[in-house]
PDB file of C-alpha atoms in Angstrom:
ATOM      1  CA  UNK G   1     265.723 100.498   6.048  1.00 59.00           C
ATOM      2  CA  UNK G   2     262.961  98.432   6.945  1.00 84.00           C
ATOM      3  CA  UNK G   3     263.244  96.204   9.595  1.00 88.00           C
ATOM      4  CA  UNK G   4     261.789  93.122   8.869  1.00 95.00           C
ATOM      5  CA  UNK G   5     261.077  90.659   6.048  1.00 96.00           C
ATOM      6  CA  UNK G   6     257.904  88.240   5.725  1.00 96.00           C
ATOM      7  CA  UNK G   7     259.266  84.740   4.605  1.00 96.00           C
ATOM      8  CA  UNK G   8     258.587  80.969   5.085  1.00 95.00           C
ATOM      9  CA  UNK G   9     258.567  79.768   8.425  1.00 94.00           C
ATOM     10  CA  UNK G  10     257.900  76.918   9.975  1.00 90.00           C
ATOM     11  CA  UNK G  11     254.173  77.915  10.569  1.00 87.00           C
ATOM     12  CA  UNK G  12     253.485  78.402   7.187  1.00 90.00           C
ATOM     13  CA  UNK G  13     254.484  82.580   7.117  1.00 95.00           C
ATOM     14  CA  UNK G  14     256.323  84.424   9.165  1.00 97.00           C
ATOM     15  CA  UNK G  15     257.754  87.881   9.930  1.00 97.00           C
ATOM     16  CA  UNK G  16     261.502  87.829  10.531  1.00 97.00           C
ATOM     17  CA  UNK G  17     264.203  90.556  11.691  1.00 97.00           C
ATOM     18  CA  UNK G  18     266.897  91.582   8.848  1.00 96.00           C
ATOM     19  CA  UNK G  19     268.866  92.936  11.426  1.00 95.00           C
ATOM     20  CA  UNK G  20     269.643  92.940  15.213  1.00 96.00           C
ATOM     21  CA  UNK G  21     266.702  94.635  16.972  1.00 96.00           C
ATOM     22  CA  UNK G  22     267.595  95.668  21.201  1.00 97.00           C
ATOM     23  CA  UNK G  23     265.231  94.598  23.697  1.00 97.00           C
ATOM     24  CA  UNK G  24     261.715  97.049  23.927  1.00 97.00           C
ATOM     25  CA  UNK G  25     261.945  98.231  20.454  1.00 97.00           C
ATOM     26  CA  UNK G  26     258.712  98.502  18.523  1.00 97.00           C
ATOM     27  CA  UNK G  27     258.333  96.579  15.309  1.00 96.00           C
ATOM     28  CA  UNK G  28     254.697  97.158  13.616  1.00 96.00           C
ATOM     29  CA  UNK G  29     251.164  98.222  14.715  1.00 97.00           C
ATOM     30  CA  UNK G  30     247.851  96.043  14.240  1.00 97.00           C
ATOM     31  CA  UNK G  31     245.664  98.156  12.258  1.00 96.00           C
ATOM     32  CA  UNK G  32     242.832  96.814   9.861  1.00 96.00           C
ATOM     33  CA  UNK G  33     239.285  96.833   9.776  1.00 96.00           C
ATOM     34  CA  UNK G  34     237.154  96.947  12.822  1.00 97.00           C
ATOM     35  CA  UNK G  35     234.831  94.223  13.485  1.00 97.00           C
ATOM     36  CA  UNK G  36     232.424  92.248  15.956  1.00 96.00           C
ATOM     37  CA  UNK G  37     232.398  88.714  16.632  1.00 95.00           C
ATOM     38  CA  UNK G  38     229.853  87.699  14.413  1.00 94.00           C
ATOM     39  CA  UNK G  39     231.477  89.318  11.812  1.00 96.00           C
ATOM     40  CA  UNK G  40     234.776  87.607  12.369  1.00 95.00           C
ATOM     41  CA  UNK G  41     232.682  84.252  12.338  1.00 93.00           C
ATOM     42  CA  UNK G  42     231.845  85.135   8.730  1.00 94.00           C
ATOM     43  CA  UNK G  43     235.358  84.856   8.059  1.00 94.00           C
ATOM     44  CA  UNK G  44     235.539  81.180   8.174  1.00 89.00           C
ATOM     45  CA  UNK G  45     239.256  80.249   7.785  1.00 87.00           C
ATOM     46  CA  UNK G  46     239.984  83.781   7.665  1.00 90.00           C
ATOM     47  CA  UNK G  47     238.945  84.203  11.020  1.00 91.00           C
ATOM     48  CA  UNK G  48     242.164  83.290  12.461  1.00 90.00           C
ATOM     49  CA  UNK G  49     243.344  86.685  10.856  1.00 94.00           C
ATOM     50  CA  UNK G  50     241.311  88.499  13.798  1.00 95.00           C
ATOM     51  CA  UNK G  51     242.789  90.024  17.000  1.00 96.00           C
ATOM     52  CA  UNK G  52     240.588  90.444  19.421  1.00 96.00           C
ATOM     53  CA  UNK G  53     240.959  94.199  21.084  1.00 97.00           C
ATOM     54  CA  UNK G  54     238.033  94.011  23.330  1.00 96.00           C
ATOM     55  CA  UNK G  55     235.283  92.122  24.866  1.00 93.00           C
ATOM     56  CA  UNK G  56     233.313  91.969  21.129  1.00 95.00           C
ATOM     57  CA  UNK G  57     236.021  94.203  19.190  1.00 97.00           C
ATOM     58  CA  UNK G  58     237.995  92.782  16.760  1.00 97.00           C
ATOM     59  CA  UNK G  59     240.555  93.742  14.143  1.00 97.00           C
ATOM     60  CA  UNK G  60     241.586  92.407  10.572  1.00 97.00           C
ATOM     61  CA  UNK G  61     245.019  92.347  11.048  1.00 97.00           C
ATOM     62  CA  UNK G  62     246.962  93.557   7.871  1.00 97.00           C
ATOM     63  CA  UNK G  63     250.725  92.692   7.178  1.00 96.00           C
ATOM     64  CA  UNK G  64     253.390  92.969   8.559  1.00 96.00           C
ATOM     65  CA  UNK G  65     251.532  92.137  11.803  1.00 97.00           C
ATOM     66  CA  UNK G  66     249.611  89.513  10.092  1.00 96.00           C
ATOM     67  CA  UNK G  67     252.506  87.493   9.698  1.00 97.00           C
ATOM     68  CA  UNK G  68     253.911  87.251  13.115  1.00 96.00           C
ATOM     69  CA  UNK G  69     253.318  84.001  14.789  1.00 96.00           C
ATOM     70  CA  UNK G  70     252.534  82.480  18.011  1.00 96.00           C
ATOM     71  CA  UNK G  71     255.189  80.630  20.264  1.00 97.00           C
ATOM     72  CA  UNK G  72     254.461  79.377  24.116  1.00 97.00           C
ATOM     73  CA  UNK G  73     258.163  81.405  24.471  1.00 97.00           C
ATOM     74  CA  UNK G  74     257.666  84.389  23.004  1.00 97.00           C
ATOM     75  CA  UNK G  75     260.531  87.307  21.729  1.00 98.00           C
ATOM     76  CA  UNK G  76     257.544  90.038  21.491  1.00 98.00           C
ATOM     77  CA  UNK G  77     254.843  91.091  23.276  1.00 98.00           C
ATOM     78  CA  UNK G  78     251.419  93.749  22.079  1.00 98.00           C
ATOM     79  CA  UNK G  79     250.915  96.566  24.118  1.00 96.00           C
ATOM     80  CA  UNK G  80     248.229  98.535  25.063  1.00 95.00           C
ATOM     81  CA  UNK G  81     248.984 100.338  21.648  1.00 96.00           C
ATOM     82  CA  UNK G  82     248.664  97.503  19.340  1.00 97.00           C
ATOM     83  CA  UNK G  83     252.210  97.809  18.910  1.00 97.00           C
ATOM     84  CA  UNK G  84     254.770  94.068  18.657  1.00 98.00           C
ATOM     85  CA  UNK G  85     257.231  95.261  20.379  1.00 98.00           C
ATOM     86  CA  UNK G  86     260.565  93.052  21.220  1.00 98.00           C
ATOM     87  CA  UNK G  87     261.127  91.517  25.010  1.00 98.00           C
ATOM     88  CA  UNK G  88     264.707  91.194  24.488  1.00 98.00           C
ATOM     89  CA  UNK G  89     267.603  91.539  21.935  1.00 98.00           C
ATOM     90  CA  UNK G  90     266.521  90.056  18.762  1.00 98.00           C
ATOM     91  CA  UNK G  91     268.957  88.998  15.973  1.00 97.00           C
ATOM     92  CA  UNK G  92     269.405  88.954  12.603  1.00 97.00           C
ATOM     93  CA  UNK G  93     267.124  86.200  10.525  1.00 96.00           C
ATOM     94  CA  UNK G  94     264.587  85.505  13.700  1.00 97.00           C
ATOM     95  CA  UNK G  95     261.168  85.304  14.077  1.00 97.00           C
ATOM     96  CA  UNK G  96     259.050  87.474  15.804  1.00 98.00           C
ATOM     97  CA  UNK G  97     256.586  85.473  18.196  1.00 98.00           C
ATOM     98  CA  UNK G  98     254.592  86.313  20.592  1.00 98.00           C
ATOM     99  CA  UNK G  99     251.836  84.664  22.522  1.00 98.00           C
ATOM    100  CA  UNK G 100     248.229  84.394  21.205  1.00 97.00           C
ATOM    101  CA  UNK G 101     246.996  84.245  24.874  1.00 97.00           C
ATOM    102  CA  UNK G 102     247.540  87.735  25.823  1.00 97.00           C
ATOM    103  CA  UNK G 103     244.816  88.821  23.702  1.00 96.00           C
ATOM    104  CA  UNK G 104     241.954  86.595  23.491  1.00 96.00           C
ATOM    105  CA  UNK G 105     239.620  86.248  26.016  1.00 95.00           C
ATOM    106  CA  UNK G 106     236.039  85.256  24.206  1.00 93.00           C
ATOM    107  CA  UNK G 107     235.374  81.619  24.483  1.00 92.00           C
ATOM    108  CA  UNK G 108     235.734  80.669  20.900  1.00 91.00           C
ATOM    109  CA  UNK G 109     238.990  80.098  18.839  1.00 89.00           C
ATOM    110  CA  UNK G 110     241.506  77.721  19.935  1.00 92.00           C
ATOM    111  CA  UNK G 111     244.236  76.443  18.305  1.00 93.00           C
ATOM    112  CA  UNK G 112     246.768  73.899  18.102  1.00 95.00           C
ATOM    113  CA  UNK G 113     250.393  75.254  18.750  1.00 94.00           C
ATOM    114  CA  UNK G 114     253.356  72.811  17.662  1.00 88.00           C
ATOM    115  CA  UNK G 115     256.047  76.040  18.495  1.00 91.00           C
ATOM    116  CA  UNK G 116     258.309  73.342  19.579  1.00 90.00           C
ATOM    117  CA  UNK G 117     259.746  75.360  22.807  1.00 93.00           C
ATOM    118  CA  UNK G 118     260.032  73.513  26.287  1.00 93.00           C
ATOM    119  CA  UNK G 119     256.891  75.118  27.701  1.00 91.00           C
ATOM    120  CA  UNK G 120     254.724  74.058  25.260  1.00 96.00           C
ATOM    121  CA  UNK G 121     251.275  74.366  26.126  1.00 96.00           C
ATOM    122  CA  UNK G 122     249.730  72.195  22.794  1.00 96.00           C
ATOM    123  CA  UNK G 123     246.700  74.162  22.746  1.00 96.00           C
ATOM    124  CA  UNK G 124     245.905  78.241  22.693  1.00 96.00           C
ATOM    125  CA  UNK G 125     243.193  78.696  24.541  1.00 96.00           C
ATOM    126  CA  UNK G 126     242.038  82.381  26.255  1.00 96.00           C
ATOM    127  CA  UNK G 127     244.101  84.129  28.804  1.00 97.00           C
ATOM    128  CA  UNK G 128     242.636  83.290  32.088  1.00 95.00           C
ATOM    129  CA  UNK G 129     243.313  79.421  30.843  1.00 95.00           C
ATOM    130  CA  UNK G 130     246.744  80.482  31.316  1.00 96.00           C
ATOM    131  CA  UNK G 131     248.581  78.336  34.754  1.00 95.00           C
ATOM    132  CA  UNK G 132     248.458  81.876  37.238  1.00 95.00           C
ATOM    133  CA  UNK G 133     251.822  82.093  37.336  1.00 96.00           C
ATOM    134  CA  UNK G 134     252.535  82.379  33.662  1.00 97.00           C
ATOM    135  CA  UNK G 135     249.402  85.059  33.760  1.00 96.00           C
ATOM    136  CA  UNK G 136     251.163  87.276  36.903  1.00 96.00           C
ATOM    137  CA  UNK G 137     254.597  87.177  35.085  1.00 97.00           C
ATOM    138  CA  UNK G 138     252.569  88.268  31.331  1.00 97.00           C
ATOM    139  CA  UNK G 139     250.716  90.906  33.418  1.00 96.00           C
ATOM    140  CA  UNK G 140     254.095  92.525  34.942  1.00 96.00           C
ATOM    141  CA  UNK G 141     255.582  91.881  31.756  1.00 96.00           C
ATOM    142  CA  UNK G 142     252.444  94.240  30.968  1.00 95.00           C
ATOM    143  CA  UNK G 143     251.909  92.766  27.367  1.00 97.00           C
ATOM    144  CA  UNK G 144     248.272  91.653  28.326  1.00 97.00           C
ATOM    145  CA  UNK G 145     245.693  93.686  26.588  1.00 96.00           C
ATOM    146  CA  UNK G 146     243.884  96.148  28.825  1.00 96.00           C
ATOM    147  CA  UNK G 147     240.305  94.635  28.183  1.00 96.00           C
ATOM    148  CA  UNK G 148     241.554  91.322  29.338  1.00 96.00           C
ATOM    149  CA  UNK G 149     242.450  92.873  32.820  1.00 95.00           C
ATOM    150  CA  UNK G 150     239.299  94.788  32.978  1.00 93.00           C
ATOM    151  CA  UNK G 151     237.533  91.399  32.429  1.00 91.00           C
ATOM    152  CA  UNK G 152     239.713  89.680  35.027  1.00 91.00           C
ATOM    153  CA  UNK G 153     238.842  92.612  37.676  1.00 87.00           C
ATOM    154  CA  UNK G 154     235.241  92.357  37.004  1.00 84.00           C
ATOM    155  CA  UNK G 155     235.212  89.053  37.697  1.00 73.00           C
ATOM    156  CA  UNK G 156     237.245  88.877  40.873  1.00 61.00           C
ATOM    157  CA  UNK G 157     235.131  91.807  42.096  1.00 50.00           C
ATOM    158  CA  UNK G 158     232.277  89.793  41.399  1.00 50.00           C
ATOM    159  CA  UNK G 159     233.461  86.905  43.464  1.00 46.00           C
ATOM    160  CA  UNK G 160     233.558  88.966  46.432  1.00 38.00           C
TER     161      UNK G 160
END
């Protein structure tokens, strides 16, 4: 039985659970075509469709991971596999969400979040715009993608 269902959402489309999921459970890999930035520029409103898996490494993303959203609270996290996985219990008819910031890191693409939830932060911007304490919890939480921390070494080593 497959786990989830794409459907409206309030963000346009959006990948919900047809049944309870428990906390840590893996839901879908991002796989697509590999690309560079200026390829993902090429895009134009398409672009958006583009995780960013390294420093100038990009991805297509194809459904079902295509359709999961952003939210400033999120229910999922990407690991270092690509995979959304679930931070807690999720129930049947949610969305999965999961925040934009733990993967971009380039400069770029913003974008304009209206998820609604109490921490709100009104505009996606790259990780390391992230308040610090909302980056140390993300980083323990370890759903922070492993270029981003290699970034954030090199520059605090380069501070020194």
């Amino acid at each position: 039985m497959n786990l989830t269902e794409v459907r409206a959402s309030r963000f346009g489309q959006g990948l919900f659970v047809v049944k309870k999921i428990p906390a840590h459970s893996v839901i879908c890999k991002a796989n697509g075509v590999r690309l560079d930035f200026n390829e993902t520029l090429r895009l134009a409103e398409r672009e958006s469709h583009c995780l960013q898996i390294g420093a100038d490494k990009y991805i297509y993303c194809q459904p079902p991971f295509l359709y999961s959203n952003h939210s400033c609270e999120p229910n999922c996290g990407v690991n270092a596999d690509l995979e959304l996985f679930t931070l807690r219990d999720i129930f049947s008819g949610e969305e999965l969400l999961w925040d934009y910031s733990t993967s971009m890191f380039e400069r770029h693409w913003t974008m304009q979040c209206n998820c609604g939830c109490k921490e709100c932060r009104h505009v996606i911007r790259d990780f390391d715009f992230l308040r610090l304490q909302l980056q140390k919890k993300y980083l323990r939480m370890n759903i922070v993608f492993p270029f981003i921390k290699e970034m954030l070494s090199q520059r605090q080593y380069a501070k020194v």
